[in-house]
Amino acid sequence: MLKVLKSGFFTSVQDRGRLAYRDSGVPISGVMDDHTVRQINRLLENNEKAAVLEVTMTGPTLLFEETTHIVLGGAKMSATLNNLPIDNHKIYRVAEGDILSYGKLEKGFRAYLAVKDGFKSETVLASTSMYLPITSKNHLEDGDVVGYDAHTTFEPKITEYKTEDLLDETVLEVHQGPEYQLLVDKQLEKIFSRDFTIAKENNRMAYQLQEAIPGHAHSMLTSATLPGTVQLTPTGKLIILMKDGQTTGGYPRILQLSDKAIAILAQKKFGDGISFKKV
């Protein structure tokens, strides 16, 4: 078992999400930075659906009660194992009594902890991803425990590797959304010719941008949305839905982020800059 000594700001169990229940109004949820999680699970030779811990902004302090192997990825948070610094994208063997701690946020916003064969947690609708009210809680708290299988003889084919780092990326590749044709020239110019700033209103549900573009007076029926859907409000506000975002919305869906762009945005925090590039 993994015991949570200190939970940090927002630490949760996440996997690839609930992919088959959007028609019932259930968000996909799952890891925000799927790009990173695929890589660290692959290093541990895990199934791509293996659950990880997603750590947001400030990290937890965790006590391992059984021997296993771990890999860190995503944001850089000055992590230590038994007070010794450890790196991302490198396999570490942990034993009973070992303590993993996170320190100062250096770069990015969300870090990930993968364990050999994944974490074992409450499974609802074929996923362990935490999301209220589908699961009993939406994040871990002090004193919680999370299961994992003990591994004493794992011999990885590769123990570490250099990988593409998306933490410094600021350009979000987007495709045309269903209502893209409603945009006029002055709106398109504002979207694709300037930088935007992440607003305080950002979380697993959606990211808002501080700067507005010219608004609109279009009305539309509530329609299906996806993680990465960019909505335009009548006042010109841009809202980008993320993994816990609602399944429908009534604002024009002008753009759709690529999977890579969602991962890049997931590593941004208040005050960070981004721009859009149409592909």
mmCIF file of C-alpha atoms in Angstrom:
data_model
loop_
_atom_site.group_PDB
_atom_site.id
_atom_site.type_symbol
_atom_site.label_atom_id
_atom_site.label_comp_id
_atom_site.label_asym_id
_atom_site.label_seq_id
_atom_site.Cartn_x
_atom_site.Cartn_y
_atom_site.Cartn_z
ATOM 1 C CA MET A 1 0.000 0.000 0.000
ATOM 2 C CA LEU A 2 0.952 3.636 -0.487
ATOM 3 C CA LYS A 3 0.137 5.861 2.482
ATOM 4 C CA VAL A 4 -0.488 9.570 1.965
ATOM 5 C CA LEU A 5 1.310 11.392 4.762
ATOM 6 C CA LYS A 6 0.625 14.808 3.234
ATOM 7 C CA SER A 7 -1.681 15.138 0.253
ATOM 8 C CA GLY A 8 -0.393 18.324 -1.379
ATOM 9 C CA PHE A 9 -2.671 20.797 -3.155
ATOM 10 C CA PHE A 10 -4.583 18.393 -5.407
ATOM 11 C CA THR A 11 -3.340 14.828 -5.843
ATOM 12 C CA SER A 12 -5.624 12.283 -7.470
ATOM 13 C CA VAL A 13 -5.658 8.807 -8.967
ATOM 14 C CA GLN A 14 -6.152 8.959 -12.741
ATOM 15 C CA ASP A 15 -6.032 6.535 -15.665
ATOM 16 C CA ARG A 16 -7.065 6.970 -19.311
ATOM 17 C CA GLY A 17 -10.598 7.884 -18.213
ATOM 18 C CA ARG A 18 -14.197 6.824 -18.847
ATOM 19 C CA LEU A 19 -14.318 6.718 -22.615
ATOM 20 C CA ALA A 20 -17.734 5.132 -23.191
ATOM 21 C CA TYR A 21 -20.166 7.109 -21.038
ATOM 22 C CA ARG A 22 -20.340 10.595 -22.519
ATOM 23 C CA ASP A 23 -23.784 9.846 -23.946
ATOM 24 C CA SER A 24 -24.933 9.541 -20.319
ATOM 25 C CA GLY A 25 -23.392 12.887 -19.353
ATOM 26 C CA VAL A 26 -20.282 11.424 -17.711
ATOM 27 C CA PRO A 27 -17.044 13.348 -18.389
ATOM 28 C CA ILE A 28 -14.042 11.423 -19.670
ATOM 29 C CA SER A 29 -11.793 12.509 -16.764
ATOM 30 C CA GLY A 30 -8.420 10.733 -16.758
ATOM 31 C CA VAL A 31 -4.921 12.175 -16.873
ATOM 32 C CA MET A 32 -4.597 15.739 -18.119
ATOM 33 C CA ASP A 33 -1.149 15.185 -19.659
ATOM 34 C CA ASP A 34 -1.656 11.927 -21.528
ATOM 35 C CA HIS A 35 1.601 12.458 -23.441
ATOM 36 C CA THR A 36 3.704 12.163 -20.282
ATOM 37 C CA VAL A 37 1.733 9.304 -18.754
ATOM 38 C CA ARG A 38 2.049 7.136 -21.851
ATOM 39 C CA GLN A 39 5.822 7.540 -21.660
ATOM 40 C CA ILE A 40 6.292 6.737 -17.979
ATOM 41 C CA ASN A 41 3.927 3.746 -18.112
ATOM 42 C CA ARG A 42 5.816 2.473 -21.154
ATOM 43 C CA LEU A 43 9.126 2.704 -19.277
ATOM 44 C CA LEU A 44 7.690 0.481 -16.528
ATOM 45 C CA GLU A 45 6.285 -1.877 -19.206
ATOM 46 C CA ASN A 46 2.782 -1.164 -17.884
ATOM 47 C CA ASN A 47 -0.497 -1.441 -19.716
ATOM 48 C CA GLU A 48 -1.296 2.000 -21.164
ATOM 49 C CA LYS A 49 -4.450 2.050 -19.007
ATOM 50 C CA ALA A 50 -2.466 1.661 -15.758
ATOM 51 C CA ALA A 51 -3.495 4.230 -13.135
ATOM 52 C CA VAL A 52 -1.037 6.875 -11.915
ATOM 53 C CA LEU A 53 -1.051 9.675 -9.379
ATOM 54 C CA GLU A 54 -1.576 13.154 -10.836
ATOM 55 C CA VAL A 55 0.048 15.839 -8.672
ATOM 56 C CA THR A 56 -1.001 19.469 -9.153
ATOM 57 C CA MET A 57 1.126 22.508 -8.212
ATOM 58 C CA THR A 58 2.368 21.273 -4.818
ATOM 59 C CA GLY A 59 3.185 17.654 -4.224
ATOM 60 C CA PRO A 60 2.426 15.108 -1.506
ATOM 61 C CA THR A 61 4.580 13.151 0.899
ATOM 62 C CA LEU A 62 4.104 9.421 0.330
ATOM 63 C CA LEU A 63 5.130 6.343 2.301
ATOM 64 C CA PHE A 64 5.676 3.058 0.439
ATOM 65 C CA GLU A 65 4.762 -0.025 2.439
ATOM 66 C CA GLU A 66 5.882 -2.640 -0.102
ATOM 67 C CA THR A 67 8.758 -3.013 -2.565
ATOM 68 C CA THR A 68 8.080 -1.886 -6.133
ATOM 69 C CA HIS A 69 9.430 0.319 -8.937
ATOM 70 C CA ILE A 70 8.370 3.872 -9.788
ATOM 71 C CA VAL A 71 8.860 6.528 -12.459
ATOM 72 C CA LEU A 72 8.181 10.267 -12.239
ATOM 73 C CA GLY A 73 7.204 12.507 -15.146
ATOM 74 C CA GLY A 74 5.623 15.814 -16.086
ATOM 75 C CA ALA A 75 6.207 18.937 -14.017
ATOM 76 C CA LYS A 76 9.475 19.283 -12.145
ATOM 77 C CA MET A 77 8.776 19.570 -8.419
ATOM 78 C CA SER A 78 12.144 18.952 -6.707
ATOM 79 C CA ALA A 79 11.200 15.379 -5.816
ATOM 80 C CA THR A 80 13.270 13.379 -3.319
ATOM 81 C CA LEU A 81 13.342 9.732 -2.289
ATOM 82 C CA ASN A 82 14.462 9.400 1.315
ATOM 83 C CA ASN A 83 15.704 13.006 1.071
ATOM 84 C CA LEU A 84 17.880 12.292 -1.995
ATOM 85 C CA PRO A 85 17.001 14.091 -5.275
ATOM 86 C CA ILE A 86 15.495 11.940 -8.036
ATOM 87 C CA ASP A 87 14.827 12.688 -11.706
ATOM 88 C CA ASN A 88 11.955 12.315 -14.129
ATOM 89 C CA HIS A 89 11.873 9.467 -16.655
ATOM 90 C CA LYS A 90 14.087 7.152 -14.632
ATOM 91 C CA ILE A 91 13.113 3.928 -12.869
ATOM 92 C CA TYR A 92 13.704 3.778 -9.117
ATOM 93 C CA ARG A 93 13.292 0.760 -6.847
ATOM 94 C CA VAL A 94 11.482 1.596 -3.625
ATOM 95 C CA ALA A 95 11.291 -0.588 -0.542
ATOM 96 C CA GLU A 96 9.102 -0.783 2.534
ATOM 97 C CA GLY A 97 9.450 2.426 4.542
ATOM 98 C CA ASP A 98 10.775 4.580 1.706
ATOM 99 C CA ILE A 99 9.353 8.118 1.546
ATOM 100 C CA LEU A 100 8.794 10.110 -1.637
ATOM 101 C CA SER A 101 8.472 13.862 -1.128
ATOM 102 C CA TYR A 102 7.890 16.806 -3.448
ATOM 103 C CA GLY A 103 9.374 20.252 -2.973
ATOM 104 C CA LYS A 104 9.326 23.529 -4.874
ATOM 105 C CA LEU A 105 7.581 23.692 -8.248
ATOM 106 C CA GLU A 106 10.330 24.439 -10.764
ATOM 107 C CA LYS A 107 8.614 24.038 -14.132
ATOM 108 C CA GLY A 108 5.210 22.938 -15.409
ATOM 109 C CA PHE A 109 2.109 22.441 -13.298
ATOM 110 C CA ARG A 110 1.189 18.732 -13.108
ATOM 111 C CA ALA A 111 3.546 15.924 -12.163
ATOM 112 C CA TYR A 112 2.879 12.205 -12.459
ATOM 113 C CA LEU A 113 3.903 9.176 -10.425
ATOM 114 C CA ALA A 114 3.681 5.759 -12.064
ATOM 115 C CA VAL A 115 4.187 2.467 -10.237
ATOM 116 C CA LYS A 116 4.837 -0.963 -11.703
ATOM 117 C CA ASP A 117 1.456 -2.391 -12.869
ATOM 118 C CA GLY A 118 -0.386 0.754 -11.816
ATOM 119 C CA PHE A 119 -2.184 1.911 -8.687
ATOM 120 C CA LYS A 120 -5.254 0.011 -7.468
ATOM 121 C CA SER A 121 -8.158 2.181 -6.433
ATOM 122 C CA GLU A 122 -11.938 2.471 -6.452
ATOM 123 C CA THR A 123 -13.192 1.474 -9.899
ATOM 124 C CA VAL A 124 -16.425 3.041 -11.177
ATOM 125 C CA LEU A 125 -17.678 2.720 -14.759
ATOM 126 C CA ALA A 126 -14.521 0.867 -15.802
ATOM 127 C CA SER A 127 -12.117 3.557 -14.553
ATOM 128 C CA THR A 128 -10.236 4.471 -11.388
ATOM 129 C CA SER A 129 -10.137 8.174 -12.321
ATOM 130 C CA MET A 130 -11.299 10.289 -9.402
ATOM 131 C CA TYR A 131 -14.263 12.531 -10.205
ATOM 132 C CA LEU A 132 -17.103 13.576 -7.921
ATOM 133 C CA PRO A 133 -19.882 12.464 -7.844
ATOM 134 C CA ILE A 134 -18.914 9.409 -9.898
ATOM 135 C CA THR A 135 -16.320 8.385 -7.289
ATOM 136 C CA SER A 136 -16.464 8.903 -3.523
ATOM 137 C CA LYS A 137 -13.891 11.736 -3.640
ATOM 138 C CA ASN A 138 -12.045 13.794 -6.252
ATOM 139 C CA HIS A 139 -8.607 13.911 -4.635
ATOM 140 C CA LEU A 140 -6.502 12.190 -2.011
ATOM 141 C CA GLU A 141 -6.407 13.441 1.572
ATOM 142 C CA ASP A 142 -3.953 13.065 4.450
ATOM 143 C CA GLY A 143 -4.030 9.493 5.760
ATOM 144 C CA ASP A 144 -5.514 7.909 2.639
ATOM 145 C CA VAL A 145 -4.009 4.704 1.279
ATOM 146 C CA VAL A 146 -3.740 3.590 -2.339
ATOM 147 C CA GLY A 147 -3.044 0.010 -3.322
ATOM 148 C CA TYR A 148 -0.345 -1.355 -5.607
ATOM 149 C CA ASP A 149 1.206 -4.763 -6.249
ATOM 150 C CA ALA A 150 4.558 -5.586 -4.701
ATOM 151 C CA HIS A 151 7.376 -6.255 -7.201
ATOM 152 C CA THR A 152 10.776 -7.463 -6.040
ATOM 153 C CA THR A 153 12.174 -9.110 -9.185
ATOM 154 C CA PHE A 154 11.256 -6.677 -11.977
ATOM 155 C CA GLU A 155 14.152 -6.265 -14.409
ATOM 156 C CA PRO A 156 13.306 -3.424 -16.824
ATOM 157 C CA LYS A 157 14.609 -3.492 -20.389
ATOM 158 C CA ILE A 158 15.386 0.236 -20.136
ATOM 159 C CA THR A 159 15.911 2.106 -16.867
ATOM 160 C CA GLU A 160 15.819 5.702 -18.126
ATOM 161 C CA TYR A 161 15.599 7.723 -21.315
ATOM 162 C CA LYS A 162 15.634 11.205 -22.718
ATOM 163 C CA THR A 163 12.241 12.295 -23.951
ATOM 164 C CA GLU A 164 10.452 15.176 -25.615
ATOM 165 C CA ASP A 165 9.752 17.770 -22.940
ATOM 166 C CA LEU A 166 6.509 19.685 -23.490
ATOM 167 C CA LEU A 167 6.933 21.919 -20.438
ATOM 168 C CA ASP A 168 8.428 24.772 -22.469
ATOM 169 C CA GLU A 169 5.970 24.476 -25.349
ATOM 170 C CA THR A 170 3.508 27.370 -25.685
ATOM 171 C CA VAL A 171 1.910 26.822 -29.109
ATOM 172 C CA LEU A 172 -1.384 24.922 -29.097
ATOM 173 C CA GLU A 173 -2.242 23.203 -32.363
ATOM 174 C CA VAL A 174 -5.970 23.410 -33.079
ATOM 175 C CA HIS A 175 -8.434 22.181 -35.666
ATOM 176 C CA GLN A 176 -11.584 23.925 -36.824
ATOM 177 C CA GLY A 177 -14.519 23.405 -34.472
ATOM 178 C CA PRO A 178 -18.119 22.792 -35.599
ATOM 179 C CA GLU A 179 -18.970 26.530 -35.418
ATOM 180 C CA TYR A 180 -15.652 27.791 -36.789
ATOM 181 C CA GLN A 181 -17.424 29.271 -39.835
ATOM 182 C CA LEU A 182 -19.260 31.731 -37.572
ATOM 183 C CA LEU A 183 -16.002 33.586 -36.958
ATOM 184 C CA VAL A 184 -15.394 36.796 -38.877
ATOM 185 C CA ASP A 185 -12.044 38.168 -40.022
ATOM 186 C CA LYS A 186 -11.434 40.406 -37.028
ATOM 187 C CA GLN A 187 -12.048 37.487 -34.656
ATOM 188 C CA LEU A 188 -9.743 35.173 -36.613
ATOM 189 C CA GLU A 189 -7.022 37.812 -36.620
ATOM 190 C CA LYS A 190 -7.219 38.191 -32.839
ATOM 191 C CA ILE A 191 -7.128 34.429 -32.268
ATOM 192 C CA PHE A 192 -4.167 33.560 -34.473
ATOM 193 C CA SER A 193 -2.014 36.684 -34.340
ATOM 194 C CA ARG A 194 -1.517 37.202 -30.615
ATOM 195 C CA ASP A 195 -0.538 35.501 -27.369
ATOM 196 C CA PHE A 196 -3.036 34.734 -24.624
ATOM 197 C CA THR A 197 -2.573 34.450 -20.871
ATOM 198 C CA ILE A 198 -3.924 31.715 -18.608
ATOM 199 C CA ALA A 199 -6.542 33.178 -16.245
ATOM 200 C CA LYS A 200 -7.004 32.353 -12.569
ATOM 201 C CA GLU A 201 -10.018 30.275 -13.566
ATOM 202 C CA ASN A 202 -8.227 27.076 -14.549
ATOM 203 C CA ASN A 203 -8.673 23.525 -13.292
ATOM 204 C CA ARG A 204 -9.409 20.007 -14.508
ATOM 205 C CA MET A 205 -12.786 21.148 -15.871
ATOM 206 C CA ALA A 206 -11.711 24.091 -18.023
ATOM 207 C CA TYR A 207 -9.124 26.780 -18.661
ATOM 208 C CA GLN A 208 -10.157 30.372 -19.242
ATOM 209 C CA LEU A 209 -7.941 32.942 -20.967
ATOM 210 C CA GLN A 210 -7.545 36.475 -19.660
ATOM 211 C CA GLU A 211 -7.729 38.242 -23.016
ATOM 212 C CA ALA A 212 -11.016 38.442 -24.914
ATOM 213 C CA ILE A 213 -11.679 38.694 -28.641
ATOM 214 C CA PRO A 214 -14.653 40.448 -30.279
ATOM 215 C CA GLY A 215 -17.863 38.801 -29.078
ATOM 216 C CA HIS A 216 -20.889 37.487 -30.948
ATOM 217 C CA ALA A 217 -24.689 37.352 -30.856
ATOM 218 C CA HIS A 218 -25.153 33.785 -32.101
ATOM 219 C CA SER A 219 -27.566 31.473 -30.299
ATOM 220 C CA MET A 220 -27.346 27.718 -30.619
ATOM 221 C CA LEU A 221 -28.773 24.578 -29.116
ATOM 222 C CA THR A 222 -26.758 22.811 -26.460
ATOM 223 C CA SER A 223 -24.389 20.512 -28.342
ATOM 224 C CA ALA A 224 -21.769 17.875 -27.614
ATOM 225 C CA THR A 225 -18.323 18.939 -26.427
ATOM 226 C CA LEU A 226 -15.008 17.143 -25.862
ATOM 227 C CA PRO A 227 -11.832 17.749 -23.876
ATOM 228 C CA GLY A 228 -9.993 20.400 -25.870
ATOM 229 C CA THR A 229 -13.111 22.110 -27.218
ATOM 230 C CA VAL A 230 -12.639 25.900 -27.329
ATOM 231 C CA GLN A 231 -15.877 27.782 -26.682
ATOM 232 C CA LEU A 232 -16.509 31.449 -27.437
ATOM 233 C CA THR A 233 -18.874 33.308 -25.111
ATOM 234 C CA PRO A 234 -21.026 36.251 -26.293
ATOM 235 C CA THR A 235 -18.642 38.654 -24.503
ATOM 236 C CA GLY A 236 -15.634 37.261 -26.379
ATOM 237 C CA LYS A 237 -14.232 35.096 -23.586
ATOM 238 C CA LEU A 238 -12.422 31.919 -24.638
ATOM 239 C CA ILE A 239 -13.040 28.790 -22.539
ATOM 240 C CA ILE A 240 -11.088 25.586 -23.204
ATOM 241 C CA LEU A 241 -12.716 22.449 -21.812
ATOM 242 C CA MET A 242 -10.422 19.894 -20.191
ATOM 243 C CA LYS A 243 -10.704 16.277 -19.009
ATOM 244 C CA ASP A 244 -13.403 16.855 -16.367
ATOM 245 C CA GLY A 245 -15.325 19.262 -18.617
ATOM 246 C CA GLN A 246 -19.042 18.926 -19.214
ATOM 247 C CA THR A 247 -20.257 16.766 -22.094
ATOM 248 C CA THR A 248 -22.461 19.454 -23.674
ATOM 249 C CA GLY A 249 -22.410 23.237 -23.991
ATOM 250 C CA GLY A 250 -24.346 26.119 -25.476
ATOM 251 C CA TYR A 251 -21.500 28.334 -26.722
ATOM 252 C CA PRO A 252 -20.073 28.116 -30.259
ATOM 253 C CA ARG A 253 -17.343 25.468 -30.467
ATOM 254 C CA ILE A 254 -14.897 27.393 -32.598
ATOM 255 C CA LEU A 255 -11.724 25.312 -32.194
ATOM 256 C CA GLN A 256 -10.623 21.848 -31.061
ATOM 257 C CA LEU A 257 -7.218 21.256 -29.473
ATOM 258 C CA SER A 258 -5.095 18.318 -30.600
ATOM 259 C CA ASP A 259 -4.219 15.686 -27.984
ATOM 260 C CA LYS A 260 -0.696 17.100 -27.780
ATOM 261 C CA ALA A 261 -2.085 20.611 -27.265
ATOM 262 C CA ILE A 262 -4.231 19.384 -24.355
ATOM 263 C CA ALA A 263 -1.099 17.934 -22.747
ATOM 264 C CA ILE A 264 0.792 21.212 -23.256
ATOM 265 C CA LEU A 265 -2.054 23.259 -21.774
ATOM 266 C CA ALA A 266 -2.325 20.890 -18.794
ATOM 267 C CA GLN A 267 1.176 22.026 -17.772
ATOM 268 C CA LYS A 268 0.248 25.730 -17.749
ATOM 269 C CA LYS A 269 -0.748 27.766 -14.709
ATOM 270 C CA PHE A 270 -2.099 31.244 -13.992
ATOM 271 C CA GLY A 271 -0.075 33.875 -15.815
ATOM 272 C CA ASP A 272 1.540 31.537 -18.349
ATOM 273 C CA GLY A 273 1.278 32.416 -22.039
ATOM 274 C CA ILE A 274 -0.012 30.343 -24.970
ATOM 275 C CA SER A 275 -0.895 30.900 -28.614
ATOM 276 C CA PHE A 276 -2.971 29.032 -31.190
ATOM 277 C CA LYS A 277 -1.829 27.495 -34.487
ATOM 278 C CA LYS A 278 -4.385 26.068 -36.907
ATOM 279 C CA VAL A 279 -3.506 22.733 -38.507
#
